[in-house]
Structure formats: structure tokens, C-alpha cells
mmCIF file of C-alpha atoms in Angstrom:
data_model
loop_
_atom_site.group_PDB
_atom_site.id
_atom_site.type_symbol
_atom_site.label_atom_id
_atom_site.label_comp_id
_atom_site.label_asym_id
_atom_site.label_seq_id
_atom_site.Cartn_x
_atom_site.Cartn_y
_atom_site.Cartn_z
ATOM 1 C CA MET A 177 7.886 -14.094 -3.758
ATOM 2 C CA ASN A 178 8.747 -13.431 -7.428
ATOM 3 C CA ASP A 179 5.120 -14.053 -8.397
ATOM 4 C CA ARG A 180 3.978 -11.580 -5.735
ATOM 5 C CA ILE A 181 6.428 -8.953 -6.996
ATOM 6 C CA ARG A 182 5.232 -9.422 -10.577
ATOM 7 C CA THR A 183 1.609 -9.174 -9.471
ATOM 8 C CA VAL A 184 2.208 -5.951 -7.551
ATOM 9 C CA ARG A 185 4.171 -4.435 -10.452
ATOM 10 C CA LYS A 186 1.332 -5.366 -12.830
ATOM 11 C CA ILE A 187 -1.184 -3.671 -10.547
ATOM 12 C CA LEU A 188 1.006 -0.568 -10.361
ATOM 13 C CA ASP A 189 1.315 -0.501 -14.189
ATOM 14 C CA ASP A 190 -2.443 -0.852 -14.511
ATOM 15 C CA SER A 191 -2.963 1.964 -11.988
ATOM 16 C CA ILE A 192 -0.599 4.224 -13.948
ATOM 17 C CA THR A 193 -2.532 3.360 -17.126
ATOM 18 C CA GLN A 194 -5.800 4.382 -15.411
ATOM 19 C CA LEU A 195 -4.178 7.666 -14.379
ATOM 20 C CA CYS A 196 -2.926 8.290 -17.914
ATOM 21 C CA GLU A 197 -6.433 7.898 -19.313
ATOM 22 C CA VAL A 198 -7.414 11.088 -17.460
ATOM 23 C CA SER A 199 -4.007 12.771 -17.512
ATOM 24 C CA TRP A 200 -5.617 16.093 -18.485
ATOM 25 C CA MET A 201 -7.071 16.258 -14.944
ATOM 26 C CA PHE A 202 -3.557 16.457 -13.518
ATOM 27 C CA SER A 203 -2.001 18.875 -16.011
ATOM 28 C CA GLN A 204 -1.335 22.510 -15.179
ATOM 29 C CA ASN A 205 -2.668 23.458 -18.627
ATOM 30 C CA PRO A 206 -5.042 20.659 -19.731
ATOM 31 C CA GLU A 207 -5.669 22.071 -23.200
ATOM 32 C CA LYS A 208 -1.931 22.202 -24.041
ATOM 33 C CA ASP A 209 0.192 20.020 -21.753
ATOM 34 C CA PHE A 210 1.112 16.516 -23.040
ATOM 35 C CA THR A 211 -0.954 16.962 -26.208
ATOM 36 C CA ARG A 212 2.103 16.751 -28.513
ATOM 37 C CA THR A 213 4.303 13.698 -29.036
ATOM 38 C CA ARG A 214 7.519 14.204 -27.065
ATOM 39 C CA LYS A 215 10.351 12.132 -25.614
ATOM 40 C CA LEU A 216 8.791 12.455 -22.176
ATOM 41 C CA PRO A 217 5.029 11.864 -22.289
ATOM 42 C CA PHE A 218 2.933 11.851 -19.133
ATOM 43 C CA ARG A 219 3.409 8.120 -18.427
ATOM 44 C CA LYS A 220 7.204 8.224 -18.754
ATOM 45 C CA VAL A 221 7.500 11.168 -16.385
ATOM 46 C CA ILE A 222 5.329 9.460 -13.743
ATOM 47 C CA SER A 223 7.143 6.142 -14.075
ATOM 48 C CA PHE A 224 10.558 7.790 -13.832
ATOM 49 C CA LEU A 225 9.634 9.785 -10.742
ATOM 50 C CA LEU A 226 8.509 6.578 -9.029
ATOM 51 C CA SER A 227 11.753 4.776 -9.881
ATOM 52 C CA MET A 228 14.175 7.524 -8.836
ATOM 53 C CA GLU A 229 16.625 6.713 -6.071
ATOM 54 C CA GLY A 230 19.014 9.050 -4.223
ATOM 55 C CA GLY A 231 21.176 10.285 -7.084
ATOM 56 C CA THR A 232 21.164 13.612 -8.891
ATOM 57 C CA LEU A 233 18.856 14.031 -11.847
ATOM 58 C CA ALA A 234 21.256 13.562 -14.754
ATOM 59 C CA PRO A 235 22.715 10.167 -13.583
ATOM 60 C CA GLU A 236 19.239 8.958 -12.625
ATOM 61 C CA MET A 237 17.938 9.746 -16.108
ATOM 62 C CA LEU A 238 20.851 7.967 -17.780
ATOM 63 C CA LYS A 239 20.366 4.926 -15.560
ATOM 64 C CA HIS A 240 16.607 4.817 -16.253
ATOM 65 C CA PHE A 241 16.470 5.756 -19.960
ATOM 66 C CA GLY A 242 19.971 4.804 -21.105
ATOM 67 C CA CYS A 243 22.508 6.916 -22.975
ATOM 68 C CA THR A 244 20.960 7.214 -26.420
ATOM 69 C CA SER A 245 19.741 9.934 -28.754
ATOM 70 C CA GLU A 246 16.225 9.234 -27.473
ATOM 71 C CA THR A 247 17.121 10.239 -23.907
ATOM 72 C CA ALA A 248 15.704 13.667 -23.095
ATOM 73 C CA SER A 249 17.784 16.390 -21.473
ATOM 74 C CA VAL A 250 17.537 17.296 -17.819
ATOM 75 C CA SER A 251 15.989 20.672 -18.652
ATOM 76 C CA ALA A 252 13.357 18.947 -20.828
ATOM 77 C CA PHE A 253 12.468 16.624 -17.960
ATOM 78 C CA VAL A 254 12.173 19.546 -15.520
ATOM 79 C CA GLN A 255 9.806 21.295 -17.926
ATOM 80 C CA GLN A 256 7.650 18.188 -18.349
ATOM 81 C CA ARG A 257 7.603 17.508 -14.614
ATOM 82 C CA GLY A 258 6.423 21.037 -13.972
ATOM 83 C CA LYS A 259 3.340 20.406 -16.096
ATOM 84 C CA ILE A 260 2.029 17.781 -13.664
ATOM 85 C CA ASN A 261 0.258 18.930 -10.499
ATOM 86 C CA THR A 262 0.792 17.156 -7.198
ATOM 87 C CA ALA A 263 -2.735 15.675 -7.166
ATOM 88 C CA ALA A 264 -1.510 13.126 -9.723
ATOM 89 C CA PHE A 265 0.529 11.304 -7.111
ATOM 90 C CA SER A 266 -2.101 11.172 -4.417
ATOM 91 C CA SER A 267 -4.589 9.934 -7.006
ATOM 92 C CA LEU A 268 -2.143 7.248 -8.149
ATOM 93 C CA PHE A 269 -1.646 6.201 -4.533
ATOM 94 C CA ASP A 270 -5.416 5.880 -4.099
ATOM 95 C CA LEU A 271 -5.787 3.850 -7.292
ATOM 96 C CA PHE A 272 -2.957 1.520 -6.262
ATOM 97 C CA VAL A 273 -4.378 1.021 -2.752
ATOM 98 C CA ARG A 274 -7.828 0.182 -4.083
ATOM 99 C CA ASN A 275 -6.458 -2.162 -6.734
ATOM 100 C CA THR A 276 -4.429 -4.099 -4.152
ATOM 101 C CA ASP A 277 -7.132 -4.219 -1.504
ATOM 102 C CA SER A 278 -7.955 -7.815 -0.472
ATOM 103 C CA ASN A 279 -10.356 -6.764 2.319
ATOM 104 C CA ARG A 280 -8.807 -8.863 5.075
ATOM 105 C CA LEU A 281 -10.900 -8.787 8.231
ATOM 106 C CA TYR A 282 -10.611 -9.585 11.935
ATOM 107 C CA LYS A 283 -13.994 -10.559 13.350
ATOM 108 C CA GLY A 284 -15.644 -8.579 10.562
ATOM 109 C CA LEU A 285 -13.482 -5.457 11.012
ATOM 110 C CA ARG A 286 -10.627 -3.838 9.141
ATOM 111 C CA LEU A 287 -7.751 -3.176 11.556
ATOM 112 C CA ILE A 288 -6.244 0.245 10.796
ATOM 113 C CA ALA A 289 -3.461 1.886 12.800
ATOM 114 C CA ALA A 290 -2.757 5.632 12.679
ATOM 115 C CA ASP A 291 0.417 7.344 13.773
ATOM 116 C CA GLY A 292 2.687 10.266 12.990
ATOM 117 C CA SER A 293 6.422 10.727 12.434
ATOM 118 C CA GLU A 294 8.766 13.627 11.758
ATOM 119 C CA ILE A 295 11.074 13.714 8.725
ATOM 120 C CA GLN A 296 14.039 16.066 8.421
ATOM 121 C CA ILE A 297 14.639 17.377 4.915
ATOM 122 C CA PRO A 298 17.352 19.614 3.388
ATOM 123 C CA THR A 299 17.406 23.076 4.925
ATOM 124 C CA ASN A 300 15.230 25.563 3.027
ATOM 125 C CA PRO A 301 14.582 28.900 4.808
ATOM 126 C CA SER A 302 11.957 29.900 2.245
ATOM 127 C CA ASP A 303 9.639 27.043 3.345
ATOM 128 C CA VAL A 304 8.144 28.843 6.332
ATOM 129 C CA ASN A 305 5.871 25.917 7.267
ATOM 130 C CA SER A 306 8.812 23.590 7.959
ATOM 131 C CA TYR A 307 11.825 25.813 8.659
ATOM 132 C CA TYR A 308 13.383 26.098 12.114
ATOM 133 C CA PRO A 309 16.324 28.507 12.536
ATOM 134 C CA GLY A 310 17.917 26.501 15.345
ATOM 135 C CA SER A 311 19.084 27.807 18.726
ATOM 136 C CA ASN A 312 21.950 27.460 21.188
ATOM 137 C CA GLY A 313 24.413 26.712 18.434
ATOM 138 C CA GLN A 314 22.138 24.238 16.650
ATOM 139 C CA SER A 315 22.092 24.433 12.837
ATOM 140 C CA SER A 316 18.899 25.460 11.102
ATOM 141 C CA TYR A 317 16.700 22.658 9.729
ATOM 142 C CA ASN A 318 13.378 21.793 8.099
ATOM 143 C CA LEU A 319 10.913 19.262 9.437
ATOM 144 C CA LEU A 320 7.947 17.605 7.799
ATOM 145 C CA HIS A 321 5.262 15.741 9.710
ATOM 146 C CA LEU A 322 3.962 12.483 8.235
ATOM 147 C CA THR A 323 0.622 11.097 9.350
ATOM 148 C CA ALA A 324 -0.260 7.656 8.001
ATOM 149 C CA MET A 325 -2.933 4.993 8.258
ATOM 150 C CA TYR A 326 -1.748 1.385 7.994
ATOM 151 C CA ASP A 327 -3.737 -1.792 7.448
ATOM 152 C CA LEU A 328 -2.371 -4.264 9.991
ATOM 153 C CA LEU A 329 -3.686 -7.379 8.243
ATOM 154 C CA GLN A 330 -2.737 -6.469 4.697
ATOM 155 C CA ARG A 331 0.489 -4.732 5.757
ATOM 156 C CA THR A 332 -0.152 -1.818 3.425
ATOM 157 C CA TYR A 333 -0.665 1.896 3.897
ATOM 158 C CA THR A 334 -4.182 3.088 3.148
ATOM 159 C CA ASP A 335 -3.533 6.842 3.376
ATOM 160 C CA ALA A 336 -0.784 9.319 4.151
ATOM 161 C CA ASN A 337 -0.463 13.063 4.649
ATOM 162 C CA LEU A 338 2.736 15.097 4.601
ATOM 163 C CA LEU A 339 2.836 18.710 5.855
ATOM 164 C CA GLY A 340 5.373 21.163 7.183
ATOM 165 C CA LYS A 341 5.791 20.564 10.907
ATOM 166 C CA LYS A 342 4.543 24.048 11.828
ATOM 167 C CA LYS A 343 1.356 23.510 9.839
ATOM 168 C CA ALA A 344 0.664 19.952 10.965
ATOM 169 C CA ASN A 345 -2.302 19.065 13.168
ATOM 170 C CA GLU A 346 -2.460 15.298 13.707
ATOM 171 C CA ARG A 347 -6.055 15.198 14.864
ATOM 172 C CA ALA A 348 -7.351 17.395 12.019
ATOM 173 C CA VAL A 349 -5.375 15.373 9.463
ATOM 174 C CA LEU A 350 -6.729 12.070 10.818
ATOM 175 C CA CYS A 351 -10.277 13.457 10.609
ATOM 176 C CA SER A 352 -9.697 14.283 6.929
ATOM 177 C CA MET A 353 -8.294 10.792 6.310
ATOM 178 C CA VAL A 354 -11.313 9.182 7.928
ATOM 179 C CA ASP A 355 -13.650 11.358 5.826
ATOM 180 C CA ARG A 356 -12.015 10.420 2.534
ATOM 181 C CA SER A 357 -11.600 6.723 3.271
ATOM 182 C CA TYR A 358 -13.743 4.257 1.307
ATOM 183 C CA LEU A 359 -13.461 1.650 4.095
ATOM 184 C CA ASP A 360 -16.370 0.518 6.276
ATOM 185 C CA ASP A 361 -16.424 -1.298 9.623
ATOM 186 C CA VAL A 362 -12.993 -0.227 10.788
ATOM 187 C CA LEU A 363 -11.341 -0.619 14.170
ATOM 188 C CA LEU A 364 -8.976 2.368 14.343
ATOM 189 C CA ILE A 365 -5.962 2.045 16.621
ATOM 190 C CA ALA A 366 -3.988 5.144 17.666
ATOM 191 C CA ASP A 367 -1.915 6.376 20.617
ATOM 192 C CA ARG A 368 -2.980 8.907 23.260
ATOM 193 C CA GLY A 369 -1.740 11.785 21.141
ATOM 194 C CA TYR A 370 -4.925 11.450 19.100
ATOM 195 C CA GLU A 371 -7.222 11.233 22.128
ATOM 196 C CA ASN A 372 -9.809 13.938 21.677
ATOM 197 C CA TYR A 373 -13.587 14.018 22.125
ATOM 198 C CA ASN A 374 -14.322 15.733 18.797
ATOM 199 C CA LEU A 375 -12.074 13.273 16.970
ATOM 200 C CA MET A 376 -13.740 10.274 18.611
ATOM 201 C CA ALA A 377 -17.182 11.629 17.738
ATOM 202 C CA HIS A 378 -16.053 12.177 14.168
ATOM 203 C CA ILE A 379 -14.797 8.584 13.893
ATOM 204 C CA GLN A 380 -18.050 7.203 15.291
ATOM 205 C CA GLU A 381 -20.096 9.259 12.800
ATOM 206 C CA LYS A 382 -18.198 7.464 10.068
ATOM 207 C CA GLY A 383 -19.258 4.154 11.603
ATOM 208 C CA TRP A 384 -15.735 3.294 12.774
ATOM 209 C CA PHE A 385 -14.699 2.181 16.239
#
């Protein structure tokens, strides 16, 4: 088990290194952002965001970086984080998935399951795509909809999409996941909520079953 954990961590570190090599692609201002030596370069910001748990930002930073003169302030971290666009994390996910892919097959096919789930997040009325005001005495709330594809043999996620519940369309999202997947010869397993002629035709065009 320890060897497996070390291997996975090494693959993740290598994937972050690959991302850092093209960090300008994921900067809000490529000609300026992360070009100067600072306490929080691109790699440190990414690594810290991946390691964060459920605490507030200041304690999380002290736990991760330690309490020294080299530890950046919370405001400095917020500024550095704001320089990275969200595509960095989906790209890192893709790199990690590819680098851990062992191509396990069942009768020559990849077994991929697709399903969706709802996630309640802190109430934020300004997020119109996920906000619900509540009714009949119910408190207001925000809901996100997660759609994911999962490799049953490797026990790893191959793709995921997170949208505000009001904006989510499971069938359309699954179509986009199929389009962007690098996998071939896939048996896709999903419940009846995904049953749709156009979706089935789209999957077959990809060469999936």
C-alpha cells in the first residue's frame, strides 16, 4: 500500500511539473503573472490548493508552510491564486488521469460508468445558476450538479463536470465528456436518466457501446 501511495504521489508531482512547464497558458496575464520570484510561485499555489482541508485560509497556510518569515500572508496568497485561471485544474486532472492510466480491459473494452449527483454548497444568492430561495419555510440554498465518468476496472475517475444545478444538463454534459475523451473501445454504463436517442447516436459515432 505504501509503495502504491508513493507511486501515485510521484505521478501527481510529475503532472504538476508538466503543468508548470506551460504555466503561462493558465495565467490571467501570461506576460506578467508568475514572471518574478515570489514566496508563492505557480507550483506552490497549485500544490497548496490541492492539499487544503476544511479549515480557514490562515490556519491552512500555517499548517502547510509553517510559521516562518518565509510564509506568505493570506492576502498575498489570494492575489497569487487570482492569477491562475480555472482551466489549470481541469488540465492537471487530465494529465494525472493519463499518467495513471493502465488500460485495463474486459473482453477488449474499457468499462466506464457515468452518473450524476447533487452537492449542496454554502448559500450564495448572487450565484443565479445554483441558488434556490426555498419555499414553505425552507431556508435558501445552493446546489451544484456533478456529472462524472468512472473506470470500473481501474477504480479511477476519467472525467468530471460541475455546474450550477439550474444550468446542468446531464445528457449534454455526457456528450461533451465523450467528445473530449481519449479512450477507444468503451462500454459505457449509465442509468435510464441518460436514455436518449441523440445521446446514443452520439456515443456510437465515437465508436463506444
